[in-house]
């Protein structure tokens, strides 16, 4: 592993395929029961400026598994309440001299604001509608566990592509790994320069269906969810049309009844909770890779 | 200890008296200074969906004393804010594969919602007006420390019996241990099939007076607290009528001036803060019992 | 170290200059890389009833560096929501028998409320407009690092003196150490018995300019910030008038553009982020001093 990760992980674009494969290989070792290294002298500060369950707590669990010490920032209890800026908050934590900052913020490319001003490596745990590198690594490993390979697989990414950092990151990295990515969803969610296909066309030949959460909190006017599942979502009818061996994924949290009907969330094709499980190993592997790149 | 606890602790009804005595005996050992076992490889996730000071933090302190690692869920920072369900939140934490979940939720028997769907043992830290098993264990050990035995003691449970999970759990377990339980309080708080006695009648022969918090947050219309202490509470006049050696208990938090007048909270008959102290040892003992039942 | 610290640290007035020098000397050792002692058997409970970033999290980081266990109280999740009092909350934590309580509360001299009622040592992490002992220790060590000595230095304390616990504590301790302290700011912020000087008069001979945060949250009517920087704050013009070698300090969080213009926060004279860095070593040293005084 070279020095690419010594400043942390902002976006997967900065990593070579070899580096990503190395992170995924190590994550798989952790999943297979290889003992995690002991980083009990390391301190991670977790700063989430937007709500999170999966990402936030799986980072914390991964830190626990690595025997690291974790510090949890809570914006409501912080000086943000007295008007302190995001930049100054990050600077304060950098002054504490921890070993790692895990940051989620609603602003796209938030990390550019303090690039060059801090010394602590930062993992981007989601930057607005920008990117979500560790989630995409989770998606890749989940697919790899299923099919044994990535190149050549057909993937449908379905739903709120416009506001999804997961879609952004997945499209880029999946294409780099030789997967064919198709998108589907309501016209309101179409991104400039992309084409949407009817899900009915994709369902028959795609190996992976990635459903995206409708991000109500990022819509300017309230997007209507009436008929959403019928028109753009997965249900038992669509399930019956899926290619043999094809799987359903979703970064979570699922809007049950919207992106998927209730019965599909834990159906035999669903890998939704496998993605959650893989979160621990992937995030442990990323943190280890950063620490190793600092030696 | 057999396998009854391998799924955790939902209600005391599922435990035999022998099992409960074994948990209490071990808790008393911890209170007496017997070193707690080292569970430094264990991770507990604490998920409180309702406010708590005593229960929540005494579980955390007990985890600390057992050298466990603790993770604290905060609903305000979680995907509940994006509409994720209680069930999915618990499933996500189950996927993290911790050793224990401590859960408080406003819904009665919340644990039935995910029974059979998760692998991690769960301790019920309060389910709405349902039950509160660890609090009742604390009450039992506090009484045992005072009198040396349980069977035959007369106990008055006074106040908001209707909304009190502590009352529910205490009545059941105290009667099983051969204690005689009498209830008192305003007619609004009477439960179907129970009888209320005037506190003035009970005060002279009861060995233990358990005052219950008036749970304003669970009353549909605001219950009036005017004259509450005079009519249904404890004050210096009632104190003077208590049986020699009798003690006052309260699960907390006390509404000072309502259930008890200010001067009684820390009076010589009060065991209210002893209950808090016993919380650490009891909860450590319960957690140990669960871990032992998993071997 | 004698027993002065066995009950904790409420205000610097209770410490002798020798004791303070001993704490600062040890803090400097930590800053210089002397390994911190291992207090892995110690548990600190951090109870902040007012927002904080620097103080709250630097205490947590310092506890981490000392390998202590930390428990973080969150008032929103606590029984304060059910009406429990501050006193009872502190009593509950005292019953948990931790090794240390770190408390911030909006009420001046909050610690007098439970003096004599609890056994656990308490560090005052800010009591309303009262005092903030660890911040003043940070200010002292930051100045000492710069000049090598304290006595004889001229210090300007500028701004919201009236509502500032930092100003209160600094004035007292700096004068005890033989520093000459001058104040400046808008007349609304003048304290009875003090004199304010125009900043323009102080700027030329003061070695240290301590800017105070305008504490909007403590003003009865909204104080106007229009022209504040021009009239009472620091900007490039004032910077050019500063004495050679003089430094700028601020306890944070900075209202950028108010107390200081943006460009000054990280200018070569600013020690604002050094103060943050020193927070870890100073707070570790104070905690160690308390533990040592208990032996």
Short mmCIF file of N, CA, C and O in Angstrom, two decimals, chain B residues 48 50-54 57-58 60-61 63-65 67-69 74-77 104 165 213 217 253-256 265-266 273 276-277 280, chain C residues 41 43 45 69-85 87-89 91-99 117 119:
data_model
loop_
_atom_site.label_atom_id
_atom_site.label_comp_id
_atom_site.label_asym_id
_atom_site.label_seq_id
_atom_site.Cartn_x
_atom_site.Cartn_y
_atom_site.Cartn_z
N UNK B 48 -31.48 3.12 23.91
CA UNK B 48 -32.57 3.66 24.73
C UNK B 48 -33.40 4.59 23.86
O UNK B 48 -32.93 5.64 23.45
N UNK B 50 -36.19 5.84 24.98
CA UNK B 50 -36.86 6.73 25.93
C UNK B 50 -35.80 7.23 26.90
O UNK B 50 -34.81 6.56 27.14
N UNK B 51 -36.05 8.44 27.48
CA UNK B 51 -35.04 9.00 28.39
C UNK B 51 -34.78 8.10 29.60
O UNK B 51 -35.67 7.38 30.05
N UNK B 52 -33.57 8.17 30.10
CA UNK B 52 -33.19 7.38 31.27
C UNK B 52 -31.90 7.93 31.83
O UNK B 52 -31.01 8.35 31.08
N UNK B 53 -31.79 7.97 33.14
CA UNK B 53 -30.51 8.29 33.76
C UNK B 53 -30.00 7.07 34.52
O UNK B 53 -28.97 6.49 34.17
N UNK B 54 -30.75 6.64 35.51
CA UNK B 54 -30.33 5.53 36.37
C UNK B 54 -30.03 4.26 35.58
O UNK B 54 -28.94 3.68 35.65
N UNK B 57 -27.29 4.76 32.49
CA UNK B 57 -25.90 4.96 32.88
C UNK B 57 -25.41 3.88 33.83
O UNK B 57 -24.23 3.60 33.90
N UNK B 58 -26.32 3.25 34.60
CA UNK B 58 -25.81 2.18 35.46
C UNK B 58 -25.46 0.95 34.62
O UNK B 58 -24.53 0.21 34.95
N UNK B 60 -24.17 1.27 31.66
CA UNK B 60 -22.86 1.65 31.12
C UNK B 60 -21.75 1.49 32.16
O UNK B 60 -20.65 1.02 31.84
N UNK B 61 -22.05 1.91 33.38
CA UNK B 61 -21.02 1.78 34.43
C UNK B 61 -20.74 0.29 34.68
O UNK B 61 -19.58 -0.13 34.79
N UNK B 63 -21.01 -2.11 32.58
CA UNK B 63 -20.19 -2.59 31.46
C UNK B 63 -18.74 -2.17 31.67
O UNK B 63 -17.81 -2.95 31.39
N UNK B 64 -18.55 -0.96 32.14
CA UNK B 64 -17.19 -0.51 32.45
C UNK B 64 -16.53 -1.37 33.50
O UNK B 64 -15.37 -1.75 33.37
N UNK B 65 -17.28 -1.68 34.55
CA UNK B 65 -16.69 -2.48 35.64
C UNK B 65 -16.34 -3.89 35.14
O UNK B 65 -15.41 -4.52 35.65
N UNK B 67 -15.23 -4.37 32.29
CA UNK B 67 -14.24 -4.06 31.25
C UNK B 67 -14.77 -4.27 29.83
O UNK B 67 -13.99 -4.39 28.88
N UNK B 68 -16.11 -4.35 29.70
CA UNK B 68 -16.70 -4.50 28.38
C UNK B 68 -16.55 -3.21 27.57
O UNK B 68 -16.24 -2.15 28.12
N UNK B 69 -16.81 -3.33 26.29
CA UNK B 69 -16.89 -2.15 25.44
C UNK B 69 -18.36 -1.80 25.25
O UNK B 69 -19.18 -2.70 25.07
N UNK B 74 -27.90 6.72 19.78
CA UNK B 74 -28.60 7.99 20.03
C UNK B 74 -29.63 8.18 18.94
O UNK B 74 -29.29 8.41 17.78
N UNK B 75 -30.89 8.09 19.31
CA UNK B 75 -31.93 8.10 18.26
C UNK B 75 -31.92 9.40 17.46
O UNK B 75 -32.18 9.38 16.26
N UNK B 76 -31.58 10.50 18.10
CA UNK B 76 -31.58 11.77 17.37
C UNK B 76 -30.54 11.82 16.26
O UNK B 76 -30.68 12.60 15.31
N UNK B 77 -29.46 11.08 16.42
CA UNK B 77 -28.41 11.10 15.40
C UNK B 77 -28.57 9.96 14.42
O UNK B 77 -27.73 9.75 13.57
N UNK B 104 -34.40 -0.10 25.74
CA UNK B 104 -35.60 0.49 26.35
C UNK B 104 -36.44 1.09 25.23
O UNK B 104 -35.92 1.77 24.34
N UNK B 165 -44.25 0.18 35.00
CA UNK B 165 -43.67 -1.13 34.71
C UNK B 165 -43.00 -1.69 35.95
O UNK B 165 -42.90 -2.89 36.12
N UNK B 213 -43.18 6.76 40.82
CA UNK B 213 -43.18 8.08 40.18
C UNK B 213 -44.50 8.31 39.44
O UNK B 213 -44.97 7.43 38.72
N UNK B 217 -45.66 11.81 31.75
CA UNK B 217 -45.48 11.64 30.31
C UNK B 217 -46.35 10.51 29.75
O UNK B 217 -46.49 10.38 28.54
N UNK B 253 -36.89 8.64 38.64
CA UNK B 253 -36.58 9.86 39.38
C UNK B 253 -37.75 10.30 40.26
O UNK B 253 -38.90 10.15 39.86
N UNK B 254 -37.44 10.79 41.43
CA UNK B 254 -38.45 11.27 42.37
C UNK B 254 -39.00 12.62 41.90
O UNK B 254 -38.22 13.48 41.49
N UNK B 255 -40.30 12.77 41.88
CA UNK B 255 -40.86 14.12 41.79
C UNK B 255 -40.88 14.67 43.21
O UNK B 255 -41.79 14.38 43.99
N UNK B 256 -39.86 15.40 43.56
CA UNK B 256 -39.74 15.91 44.94
C UNK B 256 -40.94 16.79 45.28
O UNK B 256 -41.30 17.67 44.51
N UNK B 265 -36.46 12.42 51.05
CA UNK B 265 -35.68 11.75 50.00
C UNK B 265 -34.40 11.13 50.56
O UNK B 265 -34.03 10.02 50.19
N UNK B 266 -33.74 11.87 51.43
CA UNK B 266 -32.50 11.34 51.99
C UNK B 266 -32.62 11.11 53.50
O UNK B 266 -31.62 11.16 54.22
N UNK B 273 -31.23 6.08 47.31
CA UNK B 273 -29.92 6.11 46.65
C UNK B 273 -29.18 4.78 46.80
O UNK B 273 -28.31 4.47 46.00
N UNK B 276 -29.99 2.98 43.73
CA UNK B 276 -29.12 3.39 42.62
C UNK B 276 -27.78 2.66 42.70
O UNK B 276 -27.29 2.13 41.71
N UNK B 277 -27.23 2.61 43.92
CA UNK B 277 -25.93 1.94 44.10
C UNK B 277 -26.01 0.47 43.72
O UNK B 277 -25.11 -0.07 43.07
N UNK B 280 -25.63 -1.05 39.82
CA UNK B 280 -24.40 -1.47 39.14
C UNK B 280 -24.20 -2.99 39.32
O UNK B 280 -23.99 -3.72 38.34
N UNK C 41 -7.92 1.83 35.29
CA UNK C 41 -8.96 1.37 36.23
C UNK C 41 -9.90 2.51 36.64
O UNK C 41 -10.84 2.29 37.40
N UNK C 43 -12.67 5.57 36.17
CA UNK C 43 -13.83 5.95 35.36
C UNK C 43 -14.18 7.41 35.62
O UNK C 43 -14.38 7.81 36.76
N UNK C 45 -16.98 10.41 34.67
CA UNK C 45 -18.28 10.72 34.10
C UNK C 45 -18.29 12.19 33.72
O UNK C 45 -18.03 13.05 34.57
N UNK C 69 -11.52 5.23 31.49
CA UNK C 69 -12.80 4.98 30.87
C UNK C 69 -13.67 6.22 31.05
O UNK C 69 -13.67 6.82 32.11
N UNK C 70 -14.37 6.57 30.00
CA UNK C 70 -15.18 7.79 30.02
C UNK C 70 -16.64 7.44 29.82
O UNK C 70 -16.98 6.60 29.00
N UNK C 71 -17.47 8.12 30.55
CA UNK C 71 -18.90 7.98 30.35
C UNK C 71 -19.44 9.38 30.07
O UNK C 71 -19.08 10.33 30.76
N UNK C 72 -20.26 9.48 29.04
CA UNK C 72 -20.73 10.79 28.60
C UNK C 72 -22.21 10.94 28.91
O UNK C 72 -23.04 10.21 28.35
N UNK C 73 -22.54 11.85 29.78
CA UNK C 73 -23.94 12.12 30.10
C UNK C 73 -24.55 12.99 29.01
O UNK C 73 -23.92 13.93 28.53
N UNK C 74 -25.75 12.66 28.63
CA UNK C 74 -26.44 13.46 27.63
C UNK C 74 -27.79 13.89 28.21
O UNK C 74 -28.68 13.06 28.41
N UNK C 75 -27.91 15.17 28.50
CA UNK C 75 -29.12 15.62 29.20
C UNK C 75 -30.40 15.31 28.42
O UNK C 75 -31.42 15.00 29.01
N UNK C 76 -30.34 15.35 27.10
CA UNK C 76 -31.55 15.09 26.31
C UNK C 76 -32.05 13.67 26.46
O UNK C 76 -33.22 13.40 26.24
N UNK C 77 -31.15 12.74 26.75
CA UNK C 77 -31.57 11.36 26.88
C UNK C 77 -31.82 10.98 28.33
O UNK C 77 -32.07 9.83 28.63
N UNK C 78 -31.72 11.95 29.21
CA UNK C 78 -31.72 11.62 30.63
C UNK C 78 -33.07 11.90 31.27
O UNK C 78 -33.99 12.42 30.64
N UNK C 79 -33.16 11.57 32.53
CA UNK C 79 -34.39 11.79 33.29
C UNK C 79 -34.64 13.26 33.59
O UNK C 79 -35.68 13.60 34.15
N UNK C 80 -33.70 14.13 33.23
CA UNK C 80 -34.02 15.56 33.27
C UNK C 80 -35.27 15.81 32.45
O UNK C 80 -36.06 16.70 32.74
N UNK C 81 -35.43 15.01 31.40
CA UNK C 81 -36.61 15.13 30.53
C UNK C 81 -37.90 14.75 31.28
O UNK C 81 -38.98 15.06 30.83
N UNK C 82 -37.75 14.02 32.37
CA UNK C 82 -38.92 13.66 33.17
C UNK C 82 -39.01 14.57 34.40
O UNK C 82 -39.77 14.29 35.33
N UNK C 83 -38.20 15.60 34.43
CA UNK C 83 -38.29 16.56 35.52
C UNK C 83 -37.29 16.34 36.64
O UNK C 83 -37.36 17.02 37.67
N UNK C 84 -36.35 15.42 36.46
CA UNK C 84 -35.38 15.21 37.54
C UNK C 84 -34.49 16.44 37.70
O UNK C 84 -34.16 17.12 36.72
N UNK C 85 -34.10 16.72 38.93
CA UNK C 85 -33.32 17.93 39.19
C UNK C 85 -31.83 17.70 38.92
O UNK C 85 -31.36 16.58 38.82
N UNK C 87 -29.48 18.43 41.07
CA UNK C 87 -28.94 17.83 42.29
C UNK C 87 -29.09 16.30 42.25
O UNK C 87 -28.13 15.56 42.52
N UNK C 88 -30.29 15.81 41.94
CA UNK C 88 -30.51 14.36 41.94
C UNK C 88 -29.69 13.67 40.86
O UNK C 88 -29.23 12.54 41.04
N UNK C 89 -29.52 14.34 39.73
CA UNK C 89 -28.71 13.77 38.66
C UNK C 89 -27.28 13.55 39.14
O UNK C 89 -26.68 12.49 38.94
N UNK C 91 -26.30 13.32 42.25
CA UNK C 91 -26.33 12.29 43.30
C UNK C 91 -26.32 10.89 42.69
O UNK C 91 -25.65 9.98 43.19
N UNK C 92 -27.11 10.70 41.64
CA UNK C 92 -27.16 9.39 40.98
C UNK C 92 -25.76 9.01 40.48
O UNK C 92 -25.29 7.89 40.72
N UNK C 93 -25.11 9.95 39.82
CA UNK C 93 -23.77 9.63 39.31
C UNK C 93 -22.79 9.40 40.46
O UNK C 93 -21.90 8.56 40.36
N UNK C 94 -22.95 10.12 41.55
CA UNK C 94 -22.10 9.88 42.72
C UNK C 94 -22.31 8.46 43.25
O UNK C 94 -21.35 7.78 43.64
N UNK C 95 -23.57 8.00 43.25
CA UNK C 95 -23.87 6.63 43.70
C UNK C 95 -23.21 5.57 42.81
O UNK C 95 -22.98 4.45 43.25
N UNK C 96 -22.98 5.92 41.56
CA UNK C 96 -22.32 4.96 40.66
C UNK C 96 -20.86 4.73 41.08
O UNK C 96 -20.20 3.85 40.56
N UNK C 97 -20.38 5.61 41.99
CA UNK C 97 -19.02 5.46 42.51
C UNK C 97 -17.93 5.54 41.44
O UNK C 97 -17.03 4.70 41.39
N UNK C 98 -17.99 6.54 40.56
CA UNK C 98 -16.90 6.71 39.60
C UNK C 98 -15.72 7.37 40.29
O UNK C 98 -15.77 7.64 41.50
N UNK C 99 -14.65 7.62 39.54
CA UNK C 99 -13.47 8.23 40.15
C UNK C 99 -13.44 9.74 40.01
O UNK C 99 -12.67 10.42 40.68
N UNK C 117 -22.53 16.61 49.98
CA UNK C 117 -23.51 15.53 49.75
C UNK C 117 -22.97 14.42 48.86
O UNK C 117 -23.63 13.40 48.69
N UNK C 119 -19.38 12.11 47.32
CA UNK C 119 -18.02 11.67 47.64
C UNK C 119 -17.05 11.81 46.48
O UNK C 119 -15.84 11.81 46.68
#
